[in-house]
Amino acid sequence: MKGNVTSVWLELLGGLLVVLGVLLAWLAFTLANQTIDPNLEKNLMRVRVDLPGFLEGVARQLSVAAAWMAGVGAVLFFGAGYLVWVFRVLLGLAALFALGVWAWLALGWA
């Protein structure tokens, strides 16, 4: 399949999303493995702040965002040519539908 400008831009966007997903996954991994000073943890527990639990929750949410971002990026990167083809078919069908409605109304079939 020959490349075109649209598929190149979709591949670029997909690659960027994959890289950002990897960076978010690395941040989630770093937060999940963060060691906390025992004195700080004890003092925060006095005011009912669970810092390890908070960091784990943030790490989980970041990992979900990273997985989605990398997955969408991979679909865009590897399927850019197919996505452009699907968009062209859908736009063609939409144009045929618009012309059909115009003809239906113009010929008085309504």
Tab-separated table of N, CA and C in Angstrom:
chain	number	residue	atom	x	y	z
A	1	MET	N	0.855	-1.168	0.000
A	1	MET	CA	0.000	0.000	0.000
A	1	MET	C	0.902	1.231	0.000
A	2	LYS	N	0.617	2.167	-0.884
A	2	LYS	CA	1.440	3.359	-0.949
A	2	LYS	C	1.138	4.282	0.227
A	3	GLY	N	2.157	4.957	0.676
A	3	GLY	CA	1.981	5.873	1.793
A	3	GLY	C	1.444	7.199	1.303
A	4	ASN	N	0.720	7.875	2.150
A	4	ASN	CA	0.268	9.213	1.825
A	4	ASN	C	0.472	10.099	3.037
A	5	VAL	N	0.226	11.382	2.850
A	5	VAL	CA	0.519	12.339	3.907
A	5	VAL	C	-0.336	12.070	5.140
A	6	THR	N	-1.585	11.694	4.948
A	6	THR	CA	-2.478	11.458	6.085
A	6	THR	C	-1.991	10.289	6.922
A	7	SER	N	-1.604	9.201	6.256
A	7	SER	CA	-1.159	8.046	7.032
A	7	SER	C	0.162	8.333	7.738
A	8	VAL	N	1.001	9.181	7.135
A	8	VAL	CA	2.250	9.559	7.808
A	8	VAL	C	1.952	10.327	9.090
A	9	TRP	N	0.978	11.240	9.025
A	9	TRP	CA	0.622	11.998	10.220
A	9	TRP	C	-0.010	11.095	11.283
A	10	LEU	N	-0.813	10.136	10.848
A	10	LEU	CA	-1.393	9.201	11.810
A	10	LEU	C	-0.308	8.329	12.444
A	11	GLU	N	0.676	7.909	11.645
A	11	GLU	CA	1.785	7.131	12.202
A	11	GLU	C	2.590	7.966	13.187
A	12	LEU	N	2.805	9.231	12.875
A	12	LEU	CA	3.535	10.115	13.787
A	12	LEU	C	2.767	10.296	15.092
A	13	LEU	N	1.467	10.520	14.991
A	13	LEU	CA	0.649	10.659	16.193
A	13	LEU	C	0.651	9.364	17.004
A	14	GLY	N	0.545	8.223	16.314
A	14	GLY	CA	0.577	6.935	17.015
A	14	GLY	C	1.893	6.705	17.724
A	15	GLY	N	2.999	7.015	17.061
A	15	GLY	CA	4.304	6.865	17.700
A	15	GLY	C	4.457	7.768	18.911
A	16	LEU	N	3.944	8.984	18.802
A	16	LEU	CA	4.005	9.913	19.930
A	16	LEU	C	3.175	9.402	21.101
A	17	LEU	N	1.998	8.848	20.819
A	17	LEU	CA	1.164	8.296	21.887
A	17	LEU	C	1.829	7.091	22.549
A	18	VAL	N	2.501	6.266	21.766
A	18	VAL	CA	3.208	5.111	22.348
A	18	VAL	C	4.319	5.595	23.269
A	19	VAL	N	5.085	6.586	22.830
A	19	VAL	CA	6.179	7.109	23.664
A	19	VAL	C	5.634	7.736	24.937
A	20	LEU	N	4.561	8.511	24.840
A	20	LEU	CA	3.968	9.099	26.042
A	20	LEU	C	3.396	8.032	26.967
A	21	GLY	N	2.829	6.969	26.400
A	21	GLY	CA	2.335	5.863	27.221
A	21	GLY	C	3.450	5.176	27.971
A	22	VAL	N	4.596	4.998	27.310
A	22	VAL	CA	5.753	4.390	27.974
A	22	VAL	C	6.255	5.283	29.102
A	23	LEU	N	6.289	6.589	28.866
A	23	LEU	CA	6.732	7.508	29.925
A	23	LEU	C	5.775	7.489	31.115
A	24	LEU	N	4.480	7.438	30.843
A	24	LEU	CA	3.517	7.346	31.951
A	24	LEU	C	3.641	6.025	32.695
A	25	ALA	N	3.890	4.953	31.977
A	25	ALA	CA	4.078	3.652	32.628
A	25	ALA	C	5.324	3.665	33.505
A	26	TRP	N	6.383	4.313	33.022
A	26	TRP	CA	7.603	4.418	33.829
A	26	TRP	C	7.335	5.230	35.092
A	27	LEU	N	6.566	6.320	34.974
A	27	LEU	CA	6.229	7.127	36.145
A	27	LEU	C	5.382	6.323	37.126
A	28	ALA	N	4.432	5.539	36.619
A	28	ALA	CA	3.599	4.703	37.498
A	28	ALA	C	4.449	3.660	38.214
A	29	PHE	N	5.386	3.058	37.503
A	29	PHE	CA	6.274	2.069	38.115
A	29	PHE	C	7.133	2.712	39.197
A	30	THR	N	7.630	3.908	38.918
A	30	THR	CA	8.456	4.624	39.899
A	30	THR	C	7.646	4.964	41.145
A	31	LEU	N	6.419	5.435	40.958
A	31	LEU	CA	5.587	5.771	42.118
A	31	LEU	C	5.215	4.534	42.929
A	32	ALA	N	4.963	3.427	42.252
A	32	ALA	CA	4.578	2.209	42.961
A	32	ALA	C	5.723	1.659	43.796
A	33	ASN	N	6.957	1.884	43.367
A	33	ASN	CA	8.112	1.358	44.087
A	33	ASN	C	8.801	2.399	44.954
A	34	GLN	N	8.154	3.511	45.193
A	34	GLN	CA	8.738	4.584	45.990
A	34	GLN	C	8.831	4.157	47.456
A	35	THR	N	10.010	4.294	48.027
A	35	THR	CA	10.167	4.008	49.457
A	35	THR	C	9.927	5.293	50.236
A	36	ILE	N	9.244	5.135	51.358
A	36	ILE	CA	8.876	6.289	52.170
A	36	ILE	C	9.580	6.180	53.516
A	37	ASP	N	10.053	7.291	53.982
A	37	ASP	CA	10.716	7.341	55.283
A	37	ASP	C	9.718	6.882	56.358
A	38	PRO	N	10.109	5.926	57.193
A	38	PRO	CA	9.173	5.422	58.217
A	38	PRO	C	8.673	6.510	59.164
A	39	ASN	N	9.539	7.472	59.499
A	39	ASN	CA	9.101	8.558	60.395
A	39	ASN	C	8.034	9.424	59.719
A	40	LEU	N	8.225	9.706	58.434
A	40	LEU	CA	7.236	10.492	57.699
A	40	LEU	C	5.914	9.745	57.621
A	41	GLU	N	5.982	8.448	57.352
A	41	GLU	CA	4.763	7.656	57.259
A	41	GLU	C	4.031	7.618	58.598
A	42	LYS	N	4.790	7.472	59.687
A	42	LYS	CA	4.181	7.425	61.018
A	42	LYS	C	3.523	8.768	61.348
A	43	ASN	N	4.189	9.867	61.027
A	43	ASN	CA	3.618	11.187	61.303
A	43	ASN	C	2.388	11.466	60.430
A	44	LEU	N	2.416	11.015	59.180
A	44	LEU	CA	1.248	11.215	58.327
A	44	LEU	C	0.070	10.362	58.767
A	45	MET	N	0.342	9.176	59.317
A	45	MET	CA	-0.741	8.332	59.799
A	45	MET	C	-1.422	8.941	61.020
A	46	ARG	N	-0.712	9.782	61.743
A	46	ARG	CA	-1.337	10.464	62.887
A	46	ARG	C	-2.459	11.388	62.427
A	47	VAL	N	-2.305	11.965	61.247
A	47	VAL	CA	-3.351	12.844	60.702
A	47	VAL	C	-4.187	12.104	59.648
A	48	ARG	N	-4.084	10.778	59.682
A	48	ARG	CA	-4.874	9.875	58.839
A	48	ARG	C	-4.634	10.083	57.336
A	49	VAL	N	-3.363	10.222	56.979
A	49	VAL	CA	-2.970	10.299	55.571
A	49	VAL	C	-2.178	9.040	55.252
A	50	ASP	N	-2.715	8.227	54.384
A	50	ASP	CA	-2.065	6.985	53.978
A	50	ASP	C	-1.272	7.257	52.697
A	51	LEU	N	-0.040	7.721	52.849
A	51	LEU	CA	0.768	8.084	51.691
A	51	LEU	C	1.098	6.889	50.803
A	52	PRO	N	1.468	5.718	51.360
A	52	PRO	CA	1.703	4.572	50.460
A	52	PRO	C	0.456	4.168	49.677
A	53	GLY	N	-0.690	4.192	50.320
A	53	GLY	CA	-1.937	3.870	49.625
A	53	GLY	C	-2.266	4.898	48.555
A	54	PHE	N	-2.015	6.164	48.855
A	54	PHE	CA	-2.250	7.222	47.881
A	54	PHE	C	-1.343	7.050	46.671
A	55	LEU	N	-0.065	6.782	46.916
A	55	LEU	CA	0.869	6.588	45.811
A	55	LEU	C	0.495	5.364	44.974
A	56	GLU	N	0.022	4.313	45.632
A	56	GLU	CA	-0.390	3.126	44.898
A	56	GLU	C	-1.613	3.412	44.024
A	57	GLY	N	-2.562	4.179	44.563
A	57	GLY	CA	-3.742	4.547	43.780
A	57	GLY	C	-3.387	5.407	42.582
A	58	VAL	N	-2.493	6.370	42.775
A	58	VAL	CA	-2.051	7.217	41.670
A	58	VAL	C	-1.315	6.371	40.629
A	59	ALA	N	-0.491	5.438	41.100
A	59	ALA	CA	0.251	4.578	40.176
A	59	ALA	C	-0.707	3.708	39.359
A	60	ARG	N	-1.772	3.213	39.982
A	60	ARG	CA	-2.751	2.398	39.245
A	60	ARG	C	-3.443	3.222	38.167
A	61	GLN	N	-3.872	4.428	38.522
A	61	GLN	CA	-4.547	5.281	37.547
A	61	GLN	C	-3.612	5.669	36.401
A	62	LEU	N	-2.362	5.949	36.718
A	62	LEU	CA	-1.396	6.276	35.673
A	62	LEU	C	-1.119	5.084	34.767
A	63	SER	N	-1.086	3.898	35.351
A	63	SER	CA	-0.835	2.717	34.522
A	63	SER	C	-2.001	2.445	33.572
A	64	VAL	N	-3.226	2.706	34.021
A	64	VAL	CA	-4.388	2.544	33.137
A	64	VAL	C	-4.309	3.551	31.985
A	65	ALA	N	-3.997	4.795	32.306
A	65	ALA	CA	-3.866	5.822	31.259
A	65	ALA	C	-2.734	5.471	30.299
A	66	ALA	N	-1.637	4.964	30.829
A	66	ALA	CA	-0.496	4.594	29.982
A	66	ALA	C	-0.852	3.447	29.054
A	67	ALA	N	-1.570	2.472	29.562
A	67	ALA	CA	-1.954	1.326	28.726
A	67	ALA	C	-2.890	1.760	27.608
A	68	TRP	N	-3.874	2.586	27.927
A	68	TRP	CA	-4.787	3.071	26.893
A	68	TRP	C	-4.048	3.911	25.855
A	69	MET	N	-3.177	4.788	26.325
A	69	MET	CA	-2.456	5.661	25.412
A	69	MET	C	-1.557	4.858	24.478
A	70	ALA	N	-0.839	3.901	25.026
A	70	ALA	CA	0.041	3.076	24.197
A	70	ALA	C	-0.765	2.190	23.254
A	71	GLY	N	-1.900	1.684	23.692
A	71	GLY	CA	-2.736	0.850	22.829
A	71	GLY	C	-3.317	1.618	21.665
A	72	VAL	N	-3.860	2.795	21.937
A	72	VAL	CA	-4.399	3.630	20.855
A	72	VAL	C	-3.277	4.058	19.922
A	73	GLY	N	-2.126	4.391	20.490
A	73	GLY	CA	-0.983	4.762	19.662
A	73	GLY	C	-0.534	3.631	18.762
A	74	ALA	N	-0.542	2.412	19.275
A	74	ALA	CA	-0.147	1.263	18.458
A	74	ALA	C	-1.141	1.024	17.327
A	75	VAL	N	-2.435	1.172	17.616
A	75	VAL	CA	-3.436	1.014	16.559
A	75	VAL	C	-3.243	2.076	15.486
A	76	LEU	N	-2.991	3.317	15.899
A	76	LEU	CA	-2.760	4.380	14.924
A	76	LEU	C	-1.475	4.145	14.144
A	77	PHE	N	-0.435	3.715	14.826
A	77	PHE	CA	0.856	3.558	14.170
A	77	PHE	C	0.846	2.413	13.163
A	78	PHE	N	0.343	1.271	13.588
A	78	PHE	CA	0.400	0.100	12.723
A	78	PHE	C	-0.769	0.013	11.746
A	79	GLY	N	-1.876	0.690	12.031
A	79	GLY	CA	-3.035	0.604	11.159
A	79	GLY	C	-3.381	1.894	10.467
A	80	ALA	N	-2.421	2.798	10.314
A	80	ALA	CA	-2.714	4.112	9.743
A	80	ALA	C	-3.259	4.004	8.323
A	81	GLY	N	-2.654	3.180	7.498
A	81	GLY	CA	-3.121	3.034	6.120
A	81	GLY	C	-4.530	2.488	6.047
A	82	TYR	N	-4.834	1.510	6.905
A	82	TYR	CA	-6.169	0.935	6.924
A	82	TYR	C	-7.200	1.929	7.463
A	83	LEU	N	-6.800	2.712	8.473
A	83	LEU	CA	-7.720	3.713	9.012
A	83	LEU	C	-8.049	4.770	7.974
A	84	VAL	N	-7.050	5.190	7.197
A	84	VAL	CA	-7.303	6.166	6.138
A	84	VAL	C	-8.271	5.573	5.119
A	85	TRP	N	-8.091	4.306	4.761
A	85	TRP	CA	-8.981	3.650	3.812
A	85	TRP	C	-10.412	3.585	4.359
A	86	VAL	N	-10.563	3.235	5.628
A	86	VAL	CA	-11.895	3.157	6.253
A	86	VAL	C	-12.539	4.539	6.281
A	87	PHE	N	-11.762	5.573	6.644
A	87	PHE	CA	-12.310	6.933	6.667
A	87	PHE	C	-12.770	7.354	5.274
A	88	ARG	N	-12.000	7.003	4.253
A	88	ARG	CA	-12.383	7.355	2.884
A	88	ARG	C	-13.670	6.648	2.481
A	89	VAL	N	-13.809	5.391	2.829
A	89	VAL	CA	-15.038	4.654	2.503
A	89	VAL	C	-16.225	5.270	3.234
A	90	LEU	N	-16.056	5.577	4.523
A	90	LEU	CA	-17.157	6.183	5.286
A	90	LEU	C	-17.539	7.548	4.733
A	91	LEU	N	-16.541	8.360	4.352
A	91	LEU	CA	-16.851	9.665	3.774
A	91	LEU	C	-17.531	9.514	2.413
A	92	GLY	N	-17.133	8.534	1.639
A	92	GLY	CA	-17.800	8.272	0.371
A	92	GLY	C	-19.252	7.876	0.567
A	93	LEU	N	-19.497	7.007	1.537
A	93	LEU	CA	-20.875	6.603	1.836
A	93	LEU	C	-21.706	7.781	2.344
A	94	ALA	N	-21.097	8.648	3.143
A	94	ALA	CA	-21.803	9.831	3.635
A	94	ALA	C	-22.139	10.772	2.476
A	95	ALA	N	-21.223	10.921	1.533
A	95	ALA	CA	-21.493	11.769	0.368
A	95	ALA	C	-22.613	11.174	-0.479
A	96	LEU	N	-22.609	9.859	-0.673
A	96	LEU	CA	-23.693	9.216	-1.416
A	96	LEU	C	-25.034	9.391	-0.713
A	97	PHE	N	-25.026	9.298	0.606
A	97	PHE	CA	-26.251	9.498	1.367
A	97	PHE	C	-26.769	10.924	1.190
A	98	ALA	N	-25.858	11.911	1.265
A	98	ALA	CA	-26.275	13.313	1.094
A	98	ALA	C	-26.833	13.547	-0.303
A	99	LEU	N	-26.190	12.986	-1.316
A	99	LEU	CA	-26.701	13.122	-2.685
A	99	LEU	C	-28.038	12.412	-2.847
A	100	GLY	N	-28.195	11.284	-2.208
A	100	GLY	CA	-29.463	10.564	-2.265
A	100	GLY	C	-30.592	11.342	-1.637
A	101	VAL	N	-30.343	11.965	-0.503
A	101	VAL	CA	-31.369	12.776	0.153
A	101	VAL	C	-31.722	13.974	-0.722
A	102	TRP	N	-30.704	14.597	-1.309
A	102	TRP	CA	-30.958	15.736	-2.196
A	102	TRP	C	-31.815	15.304	-3.385
A	103	ALA	N	-31.452	14.187	-4.004
A	103	ALA	CA	-32.218	13.710	-5.153
A	103	ALA	C	-33.626	13.326	-4.755
A	104	TRP	N	-33.786	12.713	-3.608
A	104	TRP	CA	-35.102	12.303	-3.125
A	104	TRP	C	-35.999	13.524	-2.940
A	105	LEU	N	-35.430	14.591	-2.339
A	105	LEU	CA	-36.211	15.813	-2.128
A	105	LEU	C	-36.418	16.573	-3.437
A	106	ALA	N	-35.405	16.595	-4.307
A	106	ALA	CA	-35.505	17.347	-5.559
A	106	ALA	C	-36.513	16.720	-6.510
A	107	LEU	N	-36.626	15.409	-6.509
A	107	LEU	CA	-37.557	14.736	-7.400
A	107	LEU	C	-38.976	14.657	-6.836
A	108	GLY	N	-39.147	15.155	-5.627
A	108	GLY	CA	-40.486	15.234	-5.048
A	108	GLY	C	-40.997	13.927	-4.499
A	109	TRP	N	-40.146	13.032	-4.118
A	109	TRP	CA	-40.573	11.752	-3.582
A	109	TRP	C	-40.928	11.845	-2.092
A	110	ALA	N	-40.702	12.994	-1.520
A	110	ALA	CA	-40.952	13.153	-0.088
A	110	ALA	C	-42.410	13.348	0.206
